[in-house]
PDB file of C-alpha atoms and ligand atoms in Angstrom:
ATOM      1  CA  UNK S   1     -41.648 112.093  -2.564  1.00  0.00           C
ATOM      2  CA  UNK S   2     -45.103 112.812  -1.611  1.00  0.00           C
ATOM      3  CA  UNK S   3     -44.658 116.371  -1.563  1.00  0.00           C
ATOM      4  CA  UNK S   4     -43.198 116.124  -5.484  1.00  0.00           C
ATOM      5  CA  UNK S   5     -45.428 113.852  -6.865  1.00  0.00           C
ATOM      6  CA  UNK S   6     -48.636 113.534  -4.477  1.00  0.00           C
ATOM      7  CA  UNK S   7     -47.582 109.637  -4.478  1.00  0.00           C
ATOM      8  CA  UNK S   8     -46.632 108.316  -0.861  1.00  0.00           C
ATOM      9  CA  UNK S   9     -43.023 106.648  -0.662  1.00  0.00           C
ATOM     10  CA  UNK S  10     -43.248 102.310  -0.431  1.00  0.00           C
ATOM     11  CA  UNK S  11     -42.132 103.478   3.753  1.00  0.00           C
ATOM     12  CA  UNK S  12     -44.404 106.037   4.028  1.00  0.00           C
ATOM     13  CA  UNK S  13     -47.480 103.909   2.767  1.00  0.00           C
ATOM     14  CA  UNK S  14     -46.098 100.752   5.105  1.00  0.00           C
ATOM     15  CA  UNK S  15     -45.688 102.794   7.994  1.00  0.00           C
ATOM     16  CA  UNK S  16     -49.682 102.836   8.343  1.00  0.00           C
ATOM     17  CA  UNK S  17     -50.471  99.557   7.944  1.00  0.00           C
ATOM     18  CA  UNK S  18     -50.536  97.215  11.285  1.00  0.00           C
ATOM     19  CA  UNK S  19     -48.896  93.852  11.425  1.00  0.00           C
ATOM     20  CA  UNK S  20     -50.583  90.974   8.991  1.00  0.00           C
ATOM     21  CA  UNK S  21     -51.759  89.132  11.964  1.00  0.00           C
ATOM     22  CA  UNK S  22     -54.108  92.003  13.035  1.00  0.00           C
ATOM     23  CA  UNK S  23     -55.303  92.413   9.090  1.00  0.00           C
ATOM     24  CA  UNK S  24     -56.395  88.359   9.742  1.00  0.00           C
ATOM     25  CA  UNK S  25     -59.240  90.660  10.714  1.00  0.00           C
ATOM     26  CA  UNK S  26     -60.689  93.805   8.662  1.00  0.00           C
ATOM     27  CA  UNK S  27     -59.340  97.282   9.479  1.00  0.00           C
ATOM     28  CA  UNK S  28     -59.071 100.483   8.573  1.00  0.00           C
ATOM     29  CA  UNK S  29     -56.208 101.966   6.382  1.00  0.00           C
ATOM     30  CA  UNK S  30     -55.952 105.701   6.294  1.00  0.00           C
ATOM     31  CA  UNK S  31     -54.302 107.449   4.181  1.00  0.00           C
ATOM     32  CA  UNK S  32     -54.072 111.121   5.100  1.00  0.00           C
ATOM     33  CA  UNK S  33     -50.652 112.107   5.251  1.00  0.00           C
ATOM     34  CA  UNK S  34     -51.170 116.107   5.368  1.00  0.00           C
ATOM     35  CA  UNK S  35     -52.694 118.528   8.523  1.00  0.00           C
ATOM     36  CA  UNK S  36     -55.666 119.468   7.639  1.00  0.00           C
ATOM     37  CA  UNK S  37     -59.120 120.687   9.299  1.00  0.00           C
ATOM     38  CA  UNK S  38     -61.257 117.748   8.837  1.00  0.00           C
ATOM     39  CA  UNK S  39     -62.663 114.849  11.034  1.00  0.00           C
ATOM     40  CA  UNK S  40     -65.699 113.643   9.383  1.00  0.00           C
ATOM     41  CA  UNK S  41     -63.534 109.861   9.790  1.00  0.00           C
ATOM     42  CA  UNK S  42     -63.433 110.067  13.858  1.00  0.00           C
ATOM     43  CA  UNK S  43     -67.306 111.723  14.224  1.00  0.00           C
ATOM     44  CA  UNK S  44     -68.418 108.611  12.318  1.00  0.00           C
ATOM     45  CA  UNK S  45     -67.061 106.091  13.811  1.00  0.00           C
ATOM     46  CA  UNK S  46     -69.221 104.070  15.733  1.00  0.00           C
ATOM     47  CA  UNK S  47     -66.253 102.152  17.844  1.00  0.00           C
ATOM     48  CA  UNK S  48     -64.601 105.464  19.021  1.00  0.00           C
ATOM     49  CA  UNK S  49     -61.753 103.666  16.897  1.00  0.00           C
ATOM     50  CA  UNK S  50     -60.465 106.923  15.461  1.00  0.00           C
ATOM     51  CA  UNK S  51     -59.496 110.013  17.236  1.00  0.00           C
ATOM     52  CA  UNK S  52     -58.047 113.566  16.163  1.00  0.00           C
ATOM     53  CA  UNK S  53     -57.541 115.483  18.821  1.00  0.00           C
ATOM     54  CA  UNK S  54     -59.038 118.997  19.812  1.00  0.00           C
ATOM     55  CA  UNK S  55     -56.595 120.703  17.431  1.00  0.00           C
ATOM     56  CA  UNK S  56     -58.239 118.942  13.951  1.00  0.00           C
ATOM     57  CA  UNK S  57     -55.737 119.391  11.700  1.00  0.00           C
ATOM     58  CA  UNK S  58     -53.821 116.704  13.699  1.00  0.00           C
ATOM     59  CA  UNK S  59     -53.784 113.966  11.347  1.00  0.00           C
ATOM     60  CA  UNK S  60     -56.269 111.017  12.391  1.00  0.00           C
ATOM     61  CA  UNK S  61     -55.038 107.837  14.759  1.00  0.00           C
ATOM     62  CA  UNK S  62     -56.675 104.386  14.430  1.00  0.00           C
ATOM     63  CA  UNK S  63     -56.884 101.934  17.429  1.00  0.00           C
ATOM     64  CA  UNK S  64     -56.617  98.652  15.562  1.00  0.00           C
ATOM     65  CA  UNK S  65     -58.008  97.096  18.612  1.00  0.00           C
ATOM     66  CA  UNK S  66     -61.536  98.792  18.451  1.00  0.00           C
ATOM     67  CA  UNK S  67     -61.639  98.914  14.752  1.00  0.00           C
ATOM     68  CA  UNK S  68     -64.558  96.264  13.455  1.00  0.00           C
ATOM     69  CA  UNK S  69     -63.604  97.014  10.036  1.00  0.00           C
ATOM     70  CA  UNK S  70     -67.471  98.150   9.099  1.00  0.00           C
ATOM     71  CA  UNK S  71     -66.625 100.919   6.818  1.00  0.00           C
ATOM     72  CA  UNK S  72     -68.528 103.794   7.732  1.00  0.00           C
ATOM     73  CA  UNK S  73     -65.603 105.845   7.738  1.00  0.00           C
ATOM     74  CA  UNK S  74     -64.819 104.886   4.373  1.00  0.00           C
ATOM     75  CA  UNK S  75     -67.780 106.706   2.823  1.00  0.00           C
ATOM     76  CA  UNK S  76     -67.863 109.353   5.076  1.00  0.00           C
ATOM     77  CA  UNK S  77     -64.365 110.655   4.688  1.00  0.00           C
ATOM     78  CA  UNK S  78     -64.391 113.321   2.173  1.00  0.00           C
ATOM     79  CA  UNK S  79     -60.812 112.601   0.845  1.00  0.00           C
ATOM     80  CA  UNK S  80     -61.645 109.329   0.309  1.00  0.00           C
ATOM     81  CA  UNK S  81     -58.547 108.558   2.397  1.00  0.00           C
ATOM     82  CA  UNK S  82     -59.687 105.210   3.619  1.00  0.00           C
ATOM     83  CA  UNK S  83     -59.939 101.408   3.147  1.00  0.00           C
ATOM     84  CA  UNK S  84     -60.722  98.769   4.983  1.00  0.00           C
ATOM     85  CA  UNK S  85     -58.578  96.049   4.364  1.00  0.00           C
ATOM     86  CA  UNK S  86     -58.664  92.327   5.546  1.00  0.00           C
ATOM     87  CA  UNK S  87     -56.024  89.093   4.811  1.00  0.00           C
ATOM     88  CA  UNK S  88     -58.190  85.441   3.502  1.00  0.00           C
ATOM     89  CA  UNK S  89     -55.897  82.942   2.454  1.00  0.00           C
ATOM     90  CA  UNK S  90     -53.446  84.399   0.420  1.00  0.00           C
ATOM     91  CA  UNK S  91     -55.858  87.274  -0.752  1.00  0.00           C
ATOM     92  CA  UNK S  92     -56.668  90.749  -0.262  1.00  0.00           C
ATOM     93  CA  UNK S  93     -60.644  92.146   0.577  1.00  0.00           C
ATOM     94  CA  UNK S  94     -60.883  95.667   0.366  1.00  0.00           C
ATOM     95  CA  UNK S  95     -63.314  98.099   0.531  1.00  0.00           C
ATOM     96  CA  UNK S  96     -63.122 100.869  -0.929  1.00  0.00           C
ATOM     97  CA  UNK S  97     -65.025 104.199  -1.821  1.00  0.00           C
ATOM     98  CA  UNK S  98     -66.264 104.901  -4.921  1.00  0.00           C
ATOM     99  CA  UNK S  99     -68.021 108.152  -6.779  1.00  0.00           C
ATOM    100  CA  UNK S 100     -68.180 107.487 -10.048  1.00  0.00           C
ATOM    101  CA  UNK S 101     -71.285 105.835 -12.464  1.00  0.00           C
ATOM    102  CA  UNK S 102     -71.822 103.757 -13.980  1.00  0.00           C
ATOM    103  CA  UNK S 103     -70.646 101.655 -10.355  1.00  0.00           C
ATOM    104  CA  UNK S 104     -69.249  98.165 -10.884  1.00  0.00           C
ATOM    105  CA  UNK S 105     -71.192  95.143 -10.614  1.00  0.00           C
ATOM    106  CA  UNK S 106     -71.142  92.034  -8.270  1.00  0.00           C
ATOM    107  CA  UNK S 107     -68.631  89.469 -10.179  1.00  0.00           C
ATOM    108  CA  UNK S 108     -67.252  91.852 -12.857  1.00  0.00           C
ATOM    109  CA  UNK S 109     -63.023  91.624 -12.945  1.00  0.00           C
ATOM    110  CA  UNK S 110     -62.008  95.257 -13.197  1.00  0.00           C
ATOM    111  CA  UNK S 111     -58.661  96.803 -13.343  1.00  0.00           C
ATOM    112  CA  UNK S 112     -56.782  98.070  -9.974  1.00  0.00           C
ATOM    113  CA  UNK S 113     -54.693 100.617  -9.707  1.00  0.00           C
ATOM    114  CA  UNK S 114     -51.966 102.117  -7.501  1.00  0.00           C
ATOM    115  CA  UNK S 115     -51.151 105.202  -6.065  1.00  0.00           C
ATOM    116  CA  UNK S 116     -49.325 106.774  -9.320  1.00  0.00           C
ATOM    117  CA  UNK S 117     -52.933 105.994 -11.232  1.00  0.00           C
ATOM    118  CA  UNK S 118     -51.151 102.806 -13.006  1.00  0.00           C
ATOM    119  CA  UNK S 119     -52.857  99.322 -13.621  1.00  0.00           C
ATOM    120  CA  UNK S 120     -51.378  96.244 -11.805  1.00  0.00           C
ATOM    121  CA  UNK S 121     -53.589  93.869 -11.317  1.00  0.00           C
ATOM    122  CA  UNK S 122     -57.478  92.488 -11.901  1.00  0.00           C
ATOM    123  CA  UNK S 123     -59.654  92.393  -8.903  1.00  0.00           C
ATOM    124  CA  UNK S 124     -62.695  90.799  -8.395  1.00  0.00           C
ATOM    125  CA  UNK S 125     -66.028  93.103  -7.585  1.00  0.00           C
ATOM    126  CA  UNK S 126     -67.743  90.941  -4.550  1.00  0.00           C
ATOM    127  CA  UNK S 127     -70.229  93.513  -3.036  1.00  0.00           C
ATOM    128  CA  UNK S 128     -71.570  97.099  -4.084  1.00  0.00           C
ATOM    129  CA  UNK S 129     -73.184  99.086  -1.181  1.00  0.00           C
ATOM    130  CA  UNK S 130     -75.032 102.296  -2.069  1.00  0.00           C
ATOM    131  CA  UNK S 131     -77.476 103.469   0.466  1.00  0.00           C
ATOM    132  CA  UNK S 132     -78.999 106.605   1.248  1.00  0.00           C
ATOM    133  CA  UNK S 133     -77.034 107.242   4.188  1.00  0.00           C
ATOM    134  CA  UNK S 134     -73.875 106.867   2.328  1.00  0.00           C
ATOM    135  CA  UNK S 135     -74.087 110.623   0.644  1.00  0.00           C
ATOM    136  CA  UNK S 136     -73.371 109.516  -2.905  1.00  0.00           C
ATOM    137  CA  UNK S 137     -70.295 107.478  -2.219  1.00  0.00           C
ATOM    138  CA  UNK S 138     -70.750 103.556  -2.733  1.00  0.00           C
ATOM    139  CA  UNK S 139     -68.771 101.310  -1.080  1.00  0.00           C
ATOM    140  CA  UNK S 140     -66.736  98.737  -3.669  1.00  0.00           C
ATOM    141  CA  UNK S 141     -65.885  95.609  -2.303  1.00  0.00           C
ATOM    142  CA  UNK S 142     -63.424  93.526  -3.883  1.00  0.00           C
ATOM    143  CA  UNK S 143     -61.171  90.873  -3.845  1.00  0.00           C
ATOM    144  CA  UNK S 144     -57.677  91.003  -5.248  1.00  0.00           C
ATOM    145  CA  UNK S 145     -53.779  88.674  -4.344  1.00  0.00           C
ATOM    146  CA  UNK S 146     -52.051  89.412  -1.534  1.00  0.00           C
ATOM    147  CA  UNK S 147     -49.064  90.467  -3.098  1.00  0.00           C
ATOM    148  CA  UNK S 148     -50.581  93.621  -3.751  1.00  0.00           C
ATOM    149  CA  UNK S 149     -51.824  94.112  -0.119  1.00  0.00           C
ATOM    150  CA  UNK S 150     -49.555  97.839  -0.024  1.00  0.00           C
ATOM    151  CA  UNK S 151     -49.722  98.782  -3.566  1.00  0.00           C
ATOM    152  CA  UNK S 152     -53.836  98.584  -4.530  1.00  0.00           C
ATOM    153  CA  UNK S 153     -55.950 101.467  -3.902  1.00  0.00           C
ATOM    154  CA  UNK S 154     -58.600 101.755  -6.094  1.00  0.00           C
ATOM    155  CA  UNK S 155     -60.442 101.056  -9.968  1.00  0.00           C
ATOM    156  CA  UNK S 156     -60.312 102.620 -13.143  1.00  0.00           C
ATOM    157  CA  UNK S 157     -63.274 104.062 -13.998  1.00  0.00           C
ATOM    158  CA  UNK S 158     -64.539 102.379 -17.518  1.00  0.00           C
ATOM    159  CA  UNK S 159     -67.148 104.497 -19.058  1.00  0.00           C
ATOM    160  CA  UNK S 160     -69.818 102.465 -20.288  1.00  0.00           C
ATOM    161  CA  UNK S 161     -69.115  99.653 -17.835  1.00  0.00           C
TER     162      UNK S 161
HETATM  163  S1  LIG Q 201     -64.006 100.724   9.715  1.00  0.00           S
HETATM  164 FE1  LIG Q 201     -65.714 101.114  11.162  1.00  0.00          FE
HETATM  165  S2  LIG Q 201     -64.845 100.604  13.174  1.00  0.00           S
HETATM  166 FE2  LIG Q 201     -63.096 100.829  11.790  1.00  0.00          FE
HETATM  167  S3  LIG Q 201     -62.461 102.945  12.053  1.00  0.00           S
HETATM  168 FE3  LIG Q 201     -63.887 102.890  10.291  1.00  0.00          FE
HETATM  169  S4  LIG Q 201     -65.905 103.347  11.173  1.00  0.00           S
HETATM  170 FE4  LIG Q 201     -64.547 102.793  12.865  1.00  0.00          FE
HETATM  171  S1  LIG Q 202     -62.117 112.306   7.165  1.00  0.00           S
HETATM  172 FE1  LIG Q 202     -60.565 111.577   5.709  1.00  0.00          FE
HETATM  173  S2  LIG Q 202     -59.495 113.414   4.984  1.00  0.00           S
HETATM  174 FE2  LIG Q 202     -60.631 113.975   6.858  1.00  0.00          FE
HETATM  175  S3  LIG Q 202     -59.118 113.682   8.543  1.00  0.00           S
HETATM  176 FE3  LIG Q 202     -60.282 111.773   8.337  1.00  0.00          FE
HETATM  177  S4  LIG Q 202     -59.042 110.497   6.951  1.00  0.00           S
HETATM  178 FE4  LIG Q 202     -58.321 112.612   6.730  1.00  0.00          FE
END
């Protein structure tokens, strides 16, 4: 499907998720399903959590175990190819990178969107980072029902927000 479309099969996206027990805690989700030369997501990485070995266009591994769910890879991947996700009670934080302006702001219900670029739910902005570190890419937390723990990925961009 993925190689039709550019949309990952339901499998294919489940199959890099861990167990809901370890997402009691925030981790990282990544999303690069092709070989390519990059590994801008295991350099960063503070915990040694992610590792691509000496031939980089391995795809990336995560150790869920060392994974603190900061999200430095998030901004520093350049496919933006990674979340950090986390289970509260029936609800979904993410964080998730965003490089478009205007950015969304703290408390503002904006529209999510899967994979195929469709609506399916509202989600709840909680945090903006935006630092100088972060190379133009803000980190967009937000807050959204459980239920759509394998299908959310990111916002529409609103002009004019
Ligand atoms: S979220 Fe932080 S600890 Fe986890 S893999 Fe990314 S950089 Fe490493
Ligand atoms: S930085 Fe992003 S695109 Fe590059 S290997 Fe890591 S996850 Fe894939």
């Amino acid at each position: 499907m993925i190689e039709k479309t550019g949309v990952p099969s339901k499998d294919l996206i489940e199959s890099i998720f861990p167990d809901k027990v370890v997402l009691k805690k925030p981790k990282a989700i990544i999303e690069c399903y092709k070989e390519i030369p990059c590994n801008p997501c295991s350099t960063s990485c503070p915990f040694d959590a992610i590792h691509v070995p000496e031939d980089i266009n391995v795809r990336p591994e995560i150790d869920f175990d060392k994974c603190t769910g900061c999200g430095i890879c998030v901004y520093n991947c350049p496919g933006l190819a990674i979340t950090v996700m986390q289970l509260q009670n029936g609800k979904v934080s993410i964080k998730l990178p965003y490089e478009f302006t205007p950015l969304p702001t703290v408390g503002e219900m904006v529209n999510v969107m899967n994979r195929a670029g469709e609506v399916i739910t509202k989600g709840e902005i909680t945090k903006v980072q935006l630092t100088d570190k972060m190379n133009k890419t803000a980190l967009i937390h937000m807050v959204i029902d459980e239920i759509y723990l394998h299908e959310a990925i990111t916002i529409e961009v609103k002009h004019g927000r």
